[in-house]
mmCIF file of C-alpha atoms and ligand atoms in Angstrom:
data_model
loop_
_atom_site.group_PDB
_atom_site.id
_atom_site.type_symbol
_atom_site.label_atom_id
_atom_site.label_comp_id
_atom_site.label_asym_id
_atom_site.label_seq_id
_atom_site.Cartn_x
_atom_site.Cartn_y
_atom_site.Cartn_z
ATOM 1 C CA MET A 1428 104.740 95.254 116.475
ATOM 2 C CA SER A 1429 104.732 94.621 112.407
ATOM 3 C CA THR A 1430 105.243 95.809 109.551
ATOM 4 C CA PRO A 1431 103.675 96.592 106.797
ATOM 5 C CA ALA A 1432 105.875 94.011 104.309
ATOM 6 C CA THR A 1433 106.189 91.467 107.164
ATOM 7 C CA ALA A 1434 102.164 91.504 107.498
ATOM 8 C CA PRO A 1435 100.510 87.877 108.228
ATOM 9 C CA ARG A 1436 98.736 86.624 105.714
ATOM 10 C CA THR A 1437 95.497 85.936 106.547
ATOM 11 C CA GLY A 1438 95.756 81.753 104.062
ATOM 12 C CA SER A 1439 91.434 80.813 105.321
ATOM 13 C CA VAL A 1440 88.658 82.940 102.971
ATOM 14 C CA GLU A 1441 87.651 85.182 105.102
ATOM 15 C CA PRO A 1442 84.037 86.312 104.642
ATOM 16 C CA PHE A 1443 83.532 89.950 103.155
ATOM 17 C CA GLU A 1444 80.089 90.880 105.467
ATOM 18 C CA VAL A 1445 77.397 92.742 103.065
ATOM 19 C CA ARG A 1446 75.549 95.464 103.716
ATOM 20 C CA PRO A 1447 73.709 96.053 101.261
ATOM 21 C CA SER A 1448 72.711 99.624 100.052
ATOM 22 C CA SER A 1449 69.717 101.502 101.286
ATOM 23 C CA ASN A 1450 69.373 103.283 98.340
ATOM 24 C CA PRO A 1451 70.974 101.579 95.417
ATOM 25 C CA ARG A 1452 69.669 103.289 92.047
ATOM 26 C CA THR A 1453 65.449 102.246 90.853
ATOM 27 C CA VAL A 1454 66.487 99.701 87.396
ATOM 28 C CA ALA A 1455 65.281 102.813 85.548
ATOM 29 C CA GLU A 1456 68.480 104.662 86.703
ATOM 30 C CA ARG A 1457 70.808 101.253 86.150
ATOM 31 C CA GLU A 1458 69.233 100.906 82.973
ATOM 32 C CA ALA A 1459 69.985 104.393 81.742
ATOM 33 C CA MET A 1460 73.182 104.195 83.091
ATOM 34 C CA LEU A 1461 74.584 100.713 81.170
ATOM 35 C CA ALA A 1462 72.852 101.974 77.898
ATOM 36 C CA ALA A 1463 75.011 104.589 77.515
ATOM 37 C CA LEU A 1464 78.257 102.850 78.947
ATOM 38 C CA GLY A 1465 81.484 104.980 79.113
ATOM 39 C CA PHE A 1466 84.500 104.782 80.388
ATOM 40 C CA GLY A 1467 84.941 104.329 84.680
ATOM 41 C CA VAL A 1468 83.124 106.973 84.512
ATOM 42 C CA ASP A 1469 79.173 105.537 86.172
ATOM 43 C CA PHE A 1470 79.963 103.093 89.441
ATOM 44 C CA THR A 1471 77.540 100.605 90.591
ATOM 45 C CA ASP A 1472 75.576 100.527 93.743
ATOM 46 C CA HIS A 1473 78.683 99.026 96.049
ATOM 47 C CA MET A 1474 81.913 98.686 96.791
ATOM 48 C CA ALA A 1475 84.071 95.762 98.452
ATOM 49 C CA ARG A 1476 86.764 97.571 102.051
ATOM 50 C CA ALA A 1477 89.020 96.361 104.880
ATOM 51 C CA THR A 1478 91.105 98.496 106.621
ATOM 52 C CA TRP A 1479 94.671 97.313 108.091
ATOM 53 C CA THR A 1480 96.764 98.512 111.023
ATOM 54 C CA PRO A 1481 99.537 96.481 113.125
ATOM 55 C CA ALA A 1482 96.985 95.749 116.202
ATOM 56 C CA ASP A 1483 94.277 94.159 113.659
ATOM 57 C CA GLY A 1484 96.219 92.997 110.055
ATOM 58 C CA TRP A 1485 92.847 93.509 107.397
ATOM 59 C CA HIS A 1486 89.515 94.086 109.189
ATOM 60 C CA GLU A 1487 86.166 94.886 108.224
ATOM 61 C CA ARG A 1488 85.771 93.392 105.662
ATOM 62 C CA ARG A 1489 82.146 94.514 104.149
ATOM 63 C CA VAL A 1490 80.793 95.362 101.126
ATOM 64 C CA GLU A 1491 78.587 97.837 101.844
ATOM 65 C CA ALA A 1492 76.861 101.323 99.390
ATOM 66 C CA TYR A 1493 78.701 102.347 97.467
ATOM 67 C CA ALA A 1494 80.126 106.348 98.463
ATOM 68 C CA PRO A 1495 82.899 108.953 99.289
ATOM 69 C CA LEU A 1496 85.706 108.408 101.769
ATOM 70 C CA LEU A 1497 85.940 110.307 104.325
ATOM 71 C CA LEU A 1498 89.213 110.826 104.755
ATOM 72 C CA ASP A 1499 92.077 113.000 106.574
ATOM 73 C CA PRO A 1500 93.705 116.247 105.202
ATOM 74 C CA ALA A 1501 96.540 114.607 106.568
ATOM 75 C CA ALA A 1502 96.443 111.106 105.748
ATOM 76 C CA ALA A 1503 99.297 110.031 103.711
ATOM 77 C CA VAL A 1504 98.008 108.939 100.727
ATOM 78 C CA LEU A 1505 97.528 112.493 100.181
ATOM 79 C CA HIS A 1506 101.412 113.526 100.854
ATOM 80 C CA TYR A 1507 103.130 110.889 100.254
ATOM 81 C CA ALA A 1508 101.295 108.807 96.818
ATOM 82 C CA GLN A 1509 101.459 105.724 98.843
ATOM 83 C CA GLU A 1510 98.547 103.660 96.652
ATOM 84 C CA ILE A 1511 98.808 100.869 94.493
ATOM 85 C CA PHE A 1512 95.608 99.468 92.096
ATOM 86 C CA GLU A 1513 95.410 96.776 90.157
ATOM 87 C CA GLY A 1514 92.912 96.677 86.608
ATOM 88 C CA MET A 1515 90.564 93.596 86.232
ATOM 89 C CA LYS A 1516 87.218 92.621 84.360
ATOM 90 C CA ALA A 1517 84.124 90.827 84.753
ATOM 91 C CA TYR A 1518 82.289 89.465 81.583
ATOM 92 C CA ALA A 1519 79.045 88.256 81.256
ATOM 93 C CA HIS A 1520 78.572 85.392 79.362
ATOM 94 C CA PRO A 1521 75.977 83.816 76.805
ATOM 95 C CA ASP A 1522 74.758 81.451 80.033
ATOM 96 C CA GLY A 1523 74.347 84.866 82.081
ATOM 97 C CA SER A 1524 77.728 83.784 84.032
ATOM 98 C CA VAL A 1525 80.165 86.212 85.175
ATOM 99 C CA TRP A 1526 83.946 85.269 85.243
ATOM 100 C CA THR A 1527 86.450 87.536 85.230
ATOM 101 C CA PHE A 1528 90.561 86.695 83.626
ATOM 102 C CA ARG A 1529 93.306 85.049 85.490
ATOM 103 C CA PRO A 1530 92.381 87.524 88.426
ATOM 104 C CA GLU A 1531 95.325 84.836 90.662
ATOM 105 C CA ALA A 1532 97.789 87.235 88.494
ATOM 106 C CA ASN A 1533 95.981 90.375 89.662
ATOM 107 C CA ALA A 1534 96.181 89.615 92.192
ATOM 108 C CA ALA A 1535 99.898 88.362 92.498
ATOM 109 C CA ARG A 1536 100.945 91.894 91.258
ATOM 110 C CA PHE A 1537 98.930 93.556 93.790
ATOM 111 C CA ALA A 1538 100.141 91.360 96.282
ATOM 112 C CA ARG A 1539 104.093 92.808 95.006
ATOM 113 C CA SER A 1540 103.535 95.956 94.910
ATOM 114 C CA ALA A 1541 102.108 96.496 97.920
ATOM 115 C CA LEU A 1542 105.891 95.501 99.271
ATOM 116 C CA ARG A 1543 107.334 98.394 96.921
ATOM 117 C CA LEU A 1544 105.518 100.341 97.983
ATOM 118 C CA ALA A 1545 105.641 99.643 102.011
ATOM 119 C CA LEU A 1546 101.421 98.676 102.256
ATOM 120 C CA PRO A 1547 100.283 95.454 103.810
ATOM 121 C CA VAL A 1548 99.767 92.615 101.476
ATOM 122 C CA LEU A 1549 96.089 90.822 101.243
ATOM 123 C CA SER A 1550 96.016 87.636 100.183
ATOM 124 C CA GLN A 1551 95.461 86.220 96.958
ATOM 125 C CA GLU A 1552 92.299 84.695 98.892
ATOM 126 C CA ASP A 1553 90.808 88.175 100.475
ATOM 127 C CA PHE A 1554 92.347 89.488 96.543
ATOM 128 C CA LEU A 1555 89.367 87.065 95.168
ATOM 129 C CA GLU A 1556 86.684 86.781 97.772
ATOM 130 C CA SER A 1557 86.365 90.661 97.943
ATOM 131 C CA ILE A 1558 86.246 90.540 94.444
ATOM 132 C CA ARG A 1559 83.382 87.878 94.289
ATOM 133 C CA ALA A 1560 81.681 89.492 96.780
ATOM 134 C CA LEU A 1561 81.111 93.039 94.793
ATOM 135 C CA VAL A 1562 79.735 90.726 91.853
ATOM 136 C CA ASN A 1563 77.311 89.357 93.092
ATOM 137 C CA VAL A 1564 75.809 92.042 94.712
ATOM 138 C CA ASP A 1565 77.041 94.086 92.305
ATOM 139 C CA ALA A 1566 75.614 91.556 89.346
ATOM 140 C CA GLU A 1567 72.728 92.956 87.215
ATOM 141 C CA TRP A 1568 75.169 95.993 86.846
ATOM 142 C CA VAL A 1569 77.283 93.526 84.101
ATOM 143 C CA PRO A 1570 76.800 95.203 80.578
ATOM 144 C CA THR A 1571 76.004 92.276 77.837
ATOM 145 C CA THR A 1572 75.627 94.293 75.498
ATOM 146 C CA PRO A 1573 79.507 93.338 72.797
ATOM 147 C CA GLY A 1574 82.831 94.033 73.976
ATOM 148 C CA SER A 1575 81.193 95.234 77.315
ATOM 149 C CA SER A 1576 83.049 94.716 80.848
ATOM 150 C CA LEU A 1577 81.966 95.509 84.328
ATOM 151 C CA TYR A 1578 85.583 96.883 85.486
ATOM 152 C CA LEU A 1579 86.670 96.459 87.934
ATOM 153 C CA ARG A 1580 89.633 98.507 90.420
ATOM 154 C CA PRO A 1581 90.487 97.424 93.676
ATOM 155 C CA PHE A 1582 93.413 99.323 95.691
ATOM 156 C CA MET A 1583 94.932 99.854 98.313
ATOM 157 C CA PHE A 1584 96.660 102.961 100.194
ATOM 158 C CA ALA A 1585 97.999 104.996 103.613
ATOM 159 C CA SER A 1586 94.575 106.689 105.365
ATOM 160 C CA GLU A 1587 96.915 107.056 108.932
ATOM 161 C CA SER A 1588 97.077 110.722 109.647
ATOM 162 C CA PHE A 1589 100.010 111.677 110.101
ATOM 163 C CA LEU A 1590 103.218 113.117 108.174
ATOM 164 C CA GLY A 1591 106.169 112.322 109.276
ATOM 165 C CA VAL A 1592 107.688 110.274 105.826
ATOM 166 C CA ARG A 1593 107.690 106.458 106.891
ATOM 167 C CA ALA A 1594 105.031 103.769 106.346
ATOM 168 C CA ALA A 1595 101.893 104.659 107.167
ATOM 169 C CA GLN A 1596 99.929 102.480 109.989
ATOM 170 C CA ARG A 1597 96.272 103.068 108.692
ATOM 171 C CA VAL A 1598 96.139 100.903 104.861
ATOM 172 C CA ASP A 1599 92.490 100.780 103.349
ATOM 173 C CA TYR A 1600 91.588 98.229 100.355
ATOM 174 C CA LEU A 1601 88.832 99.089 98.497
ATOM 175 C CA VAL A 1602 87.502 97.567 95.324
ATOM 176 C CA ILE A 1603 84.476 99.922 93.294
ATOM 177 C CA ALA A 1604 82.805 98.636 89.995
ATOM 178 C CA SER A 1605 82.636 100.559 86.764
ATOM 179 C CA PRO A 1606 80.391 99.105 84.134
ATOM 180 C CA VAL A 1607 82.052 100.123 80.506
ATOM 181 C CA GLY A 1608 81.891 99.738 76.838
ATOM 182 C CA PRO A 1609 85.228 99.753 75.087
ATOM 183 C CA TYR A 1610 88.416 101.682 76.739
ATOM 184 C CA PHE A 1611 88.825 103.248 73.182
ATOM 185 C CA PRO A 1612 84.995 104.266 71.284
ATOM 186 C CA SER A 1613 86.167 104.466 68.740
ATOM 187 C CA GLY A 1614 86.746 100.793 69.104
ATOM 188 C CA ILE A 1615 90.082 99.092 67.378
ATOM 189 C CA LYS A 1616 91.042 101.228 65.021
ATOM 190 C CA PRO A 1617 94.824 102.140 65.314
ATOM 191 C CA VAL A 1618 95.267 104.966 67.310
ATOM 192 C CA SER A 1619 98.775 107.499 67.097
ATOM 193 C CA ILE A 1620 101.672 107.530 68.542
ATOM 194 C CA TRP A 1621 104.574 110.112 70.108
ATOM 195 C CA LEU A 1622 107.627 108.520 70.870
ATOM 196 C CA THR A 1623 108.180 110.484 74.206
ATOM 197 C CA ARG A 1624 112.327 110.758 74.581
ATOM 198 C CA ASP A 1625 113.134 113.752 77.274
ATOM 199 C CA ILE A 1626 111.032 112.530 80.213
ATOM 200 C CA LYS A 1627 111.005 109.404 81.966
ATOM 201 C CA ARG A 1628 108.332 106.893 83.572
ATOM 202 C CA ALA A 1629 110.350 104.522 85.123
ATOM 203 C CA ALA A 1630 114.444 103.995 85.962
ATOM 204 C CA PRO A 1631 116.325 100.421 86.919
ATOM 205 C CA GLY A 1632 115.419 100.410 90.888
ATOM 206 C CA GLY A 1633 112.465 102.854 90.129
ATOM 207 C CA THR A 1634 108.898 101.873 90.999
ATOM 208 C CA GLY A 1635 108.543 100.919 87.079
ATOM 209 C CA ASP A 1636 107.002 97.326 88.095
ATOM 210 C CA ALA A 1637 104.885 98.661 90.881
ATOM 211 C CA LYS A 1638 101.474 99.096 89.824
ATOM 212 C CA CYS A 1639 101.335 102.423 91.673
ATOM 213 C CA GLY A 1640 99.361 105.741 90.848
ATOM 214 C CA GLY A 1641 102.441 107.583 90.789
ATOM 215 C CA ASN A 1642 103.136 106.392 87.577
ATOM 216 C CA TYR A 1643 100.635 107.476 85.560
ATOM 217 C CA ALA A 1644 100.880 110.796 87.677
ATOM 218 C CA ALA A 1645 104.412 111.253 85.796
ATOM 219 C CA SER A 1646 102.948 110.293 81.935
ATOM 220 C CA LEU A 1647 100.581 112.705 82.873
ATOM 221 C CA LEU A 1648 102.407 115.475 80.962
ATOM 222 C CA PRO A 1649 104.717 114.072 78.567
ATOM 223 C CA GLN A 1650 100.886 112.733 77.727
ATOM 224 C CA ALA A 1651 99.009 115.891 77.368
ATOM 225 C CA GLN A 1652 102.185 117.403 75.995
ATOM 226 C CA ALA A 1653 102.091 115.030 72.952
ATOM 227 C CA SER A 1654 98.126 115.336 72.883
ATOM 228 C CA GLU A 1655 98.463 119.080 72.104
ATOM 229 C CA LYS A 1656 100.579 118.071 69.124
ATOM 230 C CA GLY A 1657 98.229 115.859 67.809
ATOM 231 C CA PHE A 1658 98.486 112.097 68.947
ATOM 232 C CA ASP A 1659 96.593 109.598 71.014
ATOM 233 C CA GLN A 1660 99.588 108.397 73.157
ATOM 234 C CA ILE A 1661 102.887 107.759 73.948
ATOM 235 C CA LEU A 1662 105.755 105.491 73.504
ATOM 236 C CA PHE A 1663 108.363 105.647 76.678
ATOM 237 C CA THR A 1664 111.981 104.763 75.688
ATOM 238 C CA ASP A 1665 114.383 103.353 79.116
ATOM 239 C CA SER A 1666 115.980 106.128 81.467
ATOM 240 C CA THR A 1667 118.756 105.253 78.721
ATOM 241 C CA ASP A 1668 117.173 106.589 75.847
ATOM 242 C CA SER A 1669 117.711 103.624 74.122
ATOM 243 C CA HIS A 1670 114.954 100.704 74.187
ATOM 244 C CA LEU A 1671 111.279 100.803 74.092
ATOM 245 C CA GLU A 1672 109.685 100.723 77.585
ATOM 246 C CA GLU A 1673 105.871 100.908 77.330
ATOM 247 C CA LEU A 1674 103.147 103.894 77.343
ATOM 248 C CA GLY A 1675 101.557 105.696 79.469
ATOM 249 C CA GLY A 1676 99.246 103.092 81.238
ATOM 250 C CA MET A 1677 99.706 99.558 78.358
ATOM 251 C CA ASN A 1678 102.470 97.056 77.331
ATOM 252 C CA VAL A 1679 104.027 96.857 73.460
ATOM 253 C CA PHE A 1680 104.360 94.272 70.952
ATOM 254 C CA VAL A 1681 106.585 94.748 67.563
ATOM 255 C CA ILE A 1682 104.852 92.334 64.861
ATOM 256 C CA GLY A 1683 108.240 91.484 62.189
ATOM 257 C CA LYS A 1684 107.433 90.239 59.251
ATOM 258 C CA ASP A 1685 109.876 87.836 59.716
ATOM 259 C CA GLY A 1686 107.138 85.846 61.863
ATOM 260 C CA THR A 1687 109.173 87.083 65.419
ATOM 261 C CA ALA A 1688 107.070 89.323 67.977
ATOM 262 C CA SER A 1689 108.361 90.912 70.654
ATOM 263 C CA THR A 1690 107.923 92.792 73.314
ATOM 264 C CA PRO A 1691 110.019 94.288 76.386
ATOM 265 C CA ARG A 1692 111.517 92.298 78.713
ATOM 266 C CA LEU A 1693 110.772 92.740 81.649
ATOM 267 C CA THR A 1694 113.610 95.082 82.852
ATOM 268 C CA GLY A 1695 112.335 96.096 86.720
ATOM 269 C CA SER A 1696 110.879 99.538 85.524
ATOM 270 C CA ILE A 1697 107.982 98.408 83.104
ATOM 271 C CA LEU A 1698 104.840 96.698 84.244
ATOM 272 C CA GLU A 1699 104.566 93.125 84.369
ATOM 273 C CA GLY A 1700 101.141 93.688 82.556
ATOM 274 C CA VAL A 1701 98.297 90.157 82.215
ATOM 275 C CA THR A 1702 97.714 91.143 78.780
ATOM 276 C CA ARG A 1703 101.124 91.097 77.983
ATOM 277 C CA SER A 1704 101.335 87.476 79.263
ATOM 278 C CA SER A 1705 98.453 86.090 77.822
ATOM 279 C CA ILE A 1706 99.065 87.668 74.466
ATOM 280 C CA ILE A 1707 102.942 86.102 74.292
ATOM 281 C CA THR A 1708 100.884 82.814 75.247
ATOM 282 C CA LEU A 1709 98.628 83.472 72.146
ATOM 283 C CA LEU A 1710 102.141 84.513 69.933
ATOM 284 C CA SER A 1711 103.539 81.779 70.825
ATOM 285 C CA GLU A 1712 100.638 79.069 70.228
ATOM 286 C CA ARG A 1713 100.291 80.647 66.940
ATOM 287 C CA GLY A 1714 104.063 79.324 65.851
ATOM 288 C CA PHE A 1715 105.368 83.200 66.433
ATOM 289 C CA ASP A 1716 109.036 84.106 68.035
ATOM 290 C CA VAL A 1717 108.137 84.799 70.880
ATOM 291 C CA GLN A 1718 110.302 87.232 72.258
ATOM 292 C CA GLU A 1719 110.984 89.005 75.693
ATOM 293 C CA ARG A 1720 114.232 91.332 74.934
ATOM 294 C CA ASP A 1721 115.904 94.793 74.931
ATOM 295 C CA ILE A 1722 114.394 96.606 71.646
ATOM 296 C CA PRO A 1723 116.586 99.488 70.178
ATOM 297 C CA VAL A 1724 114.046 103.079 69.385
ATOM 298 C CA GLU A 1725 116.381 102.503 65.767
ATOM 299 C CA GLU A 1726 115.330 99.368 64.914
ATOM 300 C CA LEU A 1727 111.950 100.811 65.342
ATOM 301 C CA ILE A 1728 112.105 103.687 63.870
ATOM 302 C CA GLU A 1729 114.306 101.778 60.309
ATOM 303 C CA GLY A 1730 111.785 98.837 61.189
ATOM 304 C CA VAL A 1731 109.227 100.355 60.571
ATOM 305 C CA ARG A 1732 110.271 102.803 57.696
ATOM 306 C CA SER A 1733 112.261 99.251 55.763
ATOM 307 C CA GLY A 1734 108.445 97.246 55.912
ATOM 308 C CA GLU A 1735 110.375 95.043 58.648
ATOM 309 C CA VAL A 1736 107.634 95.922 61.227
ATOM 310 C CA THR A 1737 104.185 95.306 59.779
ATOM 311 C CA GLU A 1738 102.507 95.714 62.844
ATOM 312 C CA VAL A 1739 102.432 97.737 66.514
ATOM 313 C CA PHE A 1740 100.047 96.954 69.114
ATOM 314 C CA ALA A 1741 99.756 98.067 72.874
ATOM 315 C CA CYS A 1742 97.806 95.686 75.774
ATOM 316 C CA GLY A 1743 96.177 96.267 78.418
ATOM 317 C CA THR A 1744 93.230 95.243 80.228
ATOM 318 C CA ALA A 1745 91.385 97.900 79.101
ATOM 319 C CA ALA A 1746 91.642 98.118 76.079
ATOM 320 C CA VAL A 1747 92.830 95.003 75.115
ATOM 321 C CA VAL A 1748 94.575 95.610 71.899
ATOM 322 C CA THR A 1749 95.256 98.843 70.742
ATOM 323 C CA PRO A 1750 97.062 98.894 66.688
ATOM 324 C CA ILE A 1751 99.239 101.114 66.490
ATOM 325 C CA GLY A 1752 98.995 102.772 62.984
ATOM 326 C CA ARG A 1753 101.105 106.185 63.379
ATOM 327 C CA LEU A 1754 104.719 106.423 64.918
ATOM 328 C CA ALA A 1755 106.586 109.654 65.288
ATOM 329 C CA GLY A 1756 108.781 111.537 67.561
ATOM 330 C CA GLU A 1757 111.851 114.408 66.462
ATOM 331 C CA GLY A 1758 112.756 114.015 62.961
ATOM 332 C CA PHE A 1759 110.809 111.002 61.899
ATOM 333 C CA ASP A 1760 107.233 110.610 61.488
ATOM 334 C CA LEU A 1761 106.073 107.021 60.041
ATOM 335 C CA THR A 1762 102.517 105.309 59.085
ATOM 336 C CA VAL A 1763 102.854 101.318 60.275
ATOM 337 C CA GLY A 1764 102.292 98.853 58.022
ATOM 338 C CA GLU A 1765 98.952 100.143 55.700
ATOM 339 C CA GLY A 1766 98.198 102.099 58.873
ATOM 340 C CA GLU A 1767 95.264 100.434 60.345
ATOM 341 C CA ALA A 1768 94.935 96.880 62.056
ATOM 342 C CA GLY A 1769 97.265 94.841 61.095
ATOM 343 C CA GLU A 1770 96.617 90.318 60.880
ATOM 344 C CA THR A 1771 97.762 89.659 63.612
ATOM 345 C CA THR A 1772 95.733 92.679 65.866
ATOM 346 C CA GLN A 1773 92.762 91.473 64.692
ATOM 347 C CA TRP A 1774 93.408 87.741 65.708
ATOM 348 C CA VAL A 1775 95.188 88.530 69.203
ATOM 349 C CA TYR A 1776 91.702 90.381 69.191
ATOM 350 C CA GLN A 1777 89.735 88.441 68.718
ATOM 351 C CA THR A 1778 91.523 85.216 70.368
ATOM 352 C CA LEU A 1779 91.446 87.232 73.887
ATOM 353 C CA THR A 1780 88.173 88.410 73.891
ATOM 354 C CA ASP A 1781 86.630 85.109 72.511
ATOM 355 C CA ILE A 1782 88.024 83.187 75.570
ATOM 356 C CA GLN A 1783 86.609 86.200 77.739
ATOM 357 C CA TYR A 1784 83.344 86.699 76.751
ATOM 358 C CA GLY A 1785 83.445 82.582 76.420
ATOM 359 C CA ARG A 1786 82.243 82.244 73.060
ATOM 360 C CA ALA A 1787 85.335 80.566 73.061
ATOM 361 C CA GLU A 1788 87.340 77.324 74.887
ATOM 362 C CA ASP A 1789 89.141 78.685 77.284
ATOM 363 C CA THR A 1790 92.627 75.827 76.894
ATOM 364 C CA HIS A 1791 94.412 77.684 79.567
ATOM 365 C CA GLY A 1792 92.179 77.774 81.961
ATOM 366 C CA TRP A 1793 92.685 81.737 83.023
ATOM 367 C CA LEU A 1794 88.877 82.099 83.252
ATOM 368 C CA THR A 1795 87.238 81.419 86.870
ATOM 369 C CA ARG A 1796 83.739 81.666 87.606
ATOM 370 C CA LEU A 1797 82.073 85.125 90.095
ATOM 371 C CA VAL A 1798 78.181 84.957 89.176
HETATM 372 C C1 COI B 3219 94.131 98.492 82.734
HETATM 373 O O1 COI B 3219 95.022 97.982 81.134
HETATM 374 O O2 COI B 3219 92.882 98.242 83.223
HETATM 375 C C2 COI B 3219 94.805 99.228 83.573
HETATM 376 O O3 COI B 3219 95.219 99.590 84.271
HETATM 377 C C3 COI B 3219 95.710 100.331 82.941
HETATM 378 C C4 COI B 3219 94.887 102.088 82.768
HETATM 379 C C5 COI B 3219 93.077 102.592 82.687
HETATM 380 C C6 COI B 3219 95.517 103.118 84.032
#
């Protein structure tokens, strides 16, 4: 019997059989939803799915009606959080075609997350095919208003009914899709950040570099505490409380007056963001001295205070780029730069979204056509 971590990769593209929903939303219902976009509140008519067992590997690849799942109360995910996910977007281009951004990077990270959580690896081919199949069936749901997209959420979880603590022998993979407006409705407006020092998100050897639900669950308490203080988001420090790590769900960049762009290096407890990696490329090409390094907390505080640090921004698939206008923690409360979206932050946002939405040439080969 194969273990999840060594489950065979198929290597070939297996089709996802399409079983159209017998009860899709009407055109009027869909248009009403597309006219009032939030983030992750409405979902399209279909979802993609596949199931894994040791005996059959990945099978039952389907696109079917979006519907609640029937889950046994003993399903392992509900008890031991054996779960991973990805975040991606499909973008409508001016000519009506639909594209996604660096899906191979998401597929590769999904595979790394699966190995860490003792889940079976889904091949890149199956990953891409599930997305392509779903977006083709629900192509009418890709919104076209500025800044909007179809957010794609592939995820995998332990569905075996068993309370023993071991890797599940039945696993489900699904992709759901949600038409979304901007993650932060106020647009590219600065957010306030509370530097959380007492609660840690991750530690070396933990699951910090896997995209698993538990990491996000761990961020909810400090996030709620920061919200109570009036702050929008939190910034974690590393397990030694010496260096910056990441926000609750985004990586961070620090822009210096001296032409440097610094971001925490990948220590194993930081999520390797696809947006992060794309921004490293874009800023390097722009002539910045991009440094992936340990960023001491005190260096950031002093840099913001002295003006050596001119901009700080967060980045991720959902939010794209979010300027940080206010940085506070125990004993300090500082305005970053002018407290507005700085020049570099705005340039990164514009350059990245111009590529994603087909307004600028994709010179890096980052886009994959879906429809
Ligand atoms: C994303 O940026 O897509 C994320 O996964 C972060 C968050 C919405 C959980």
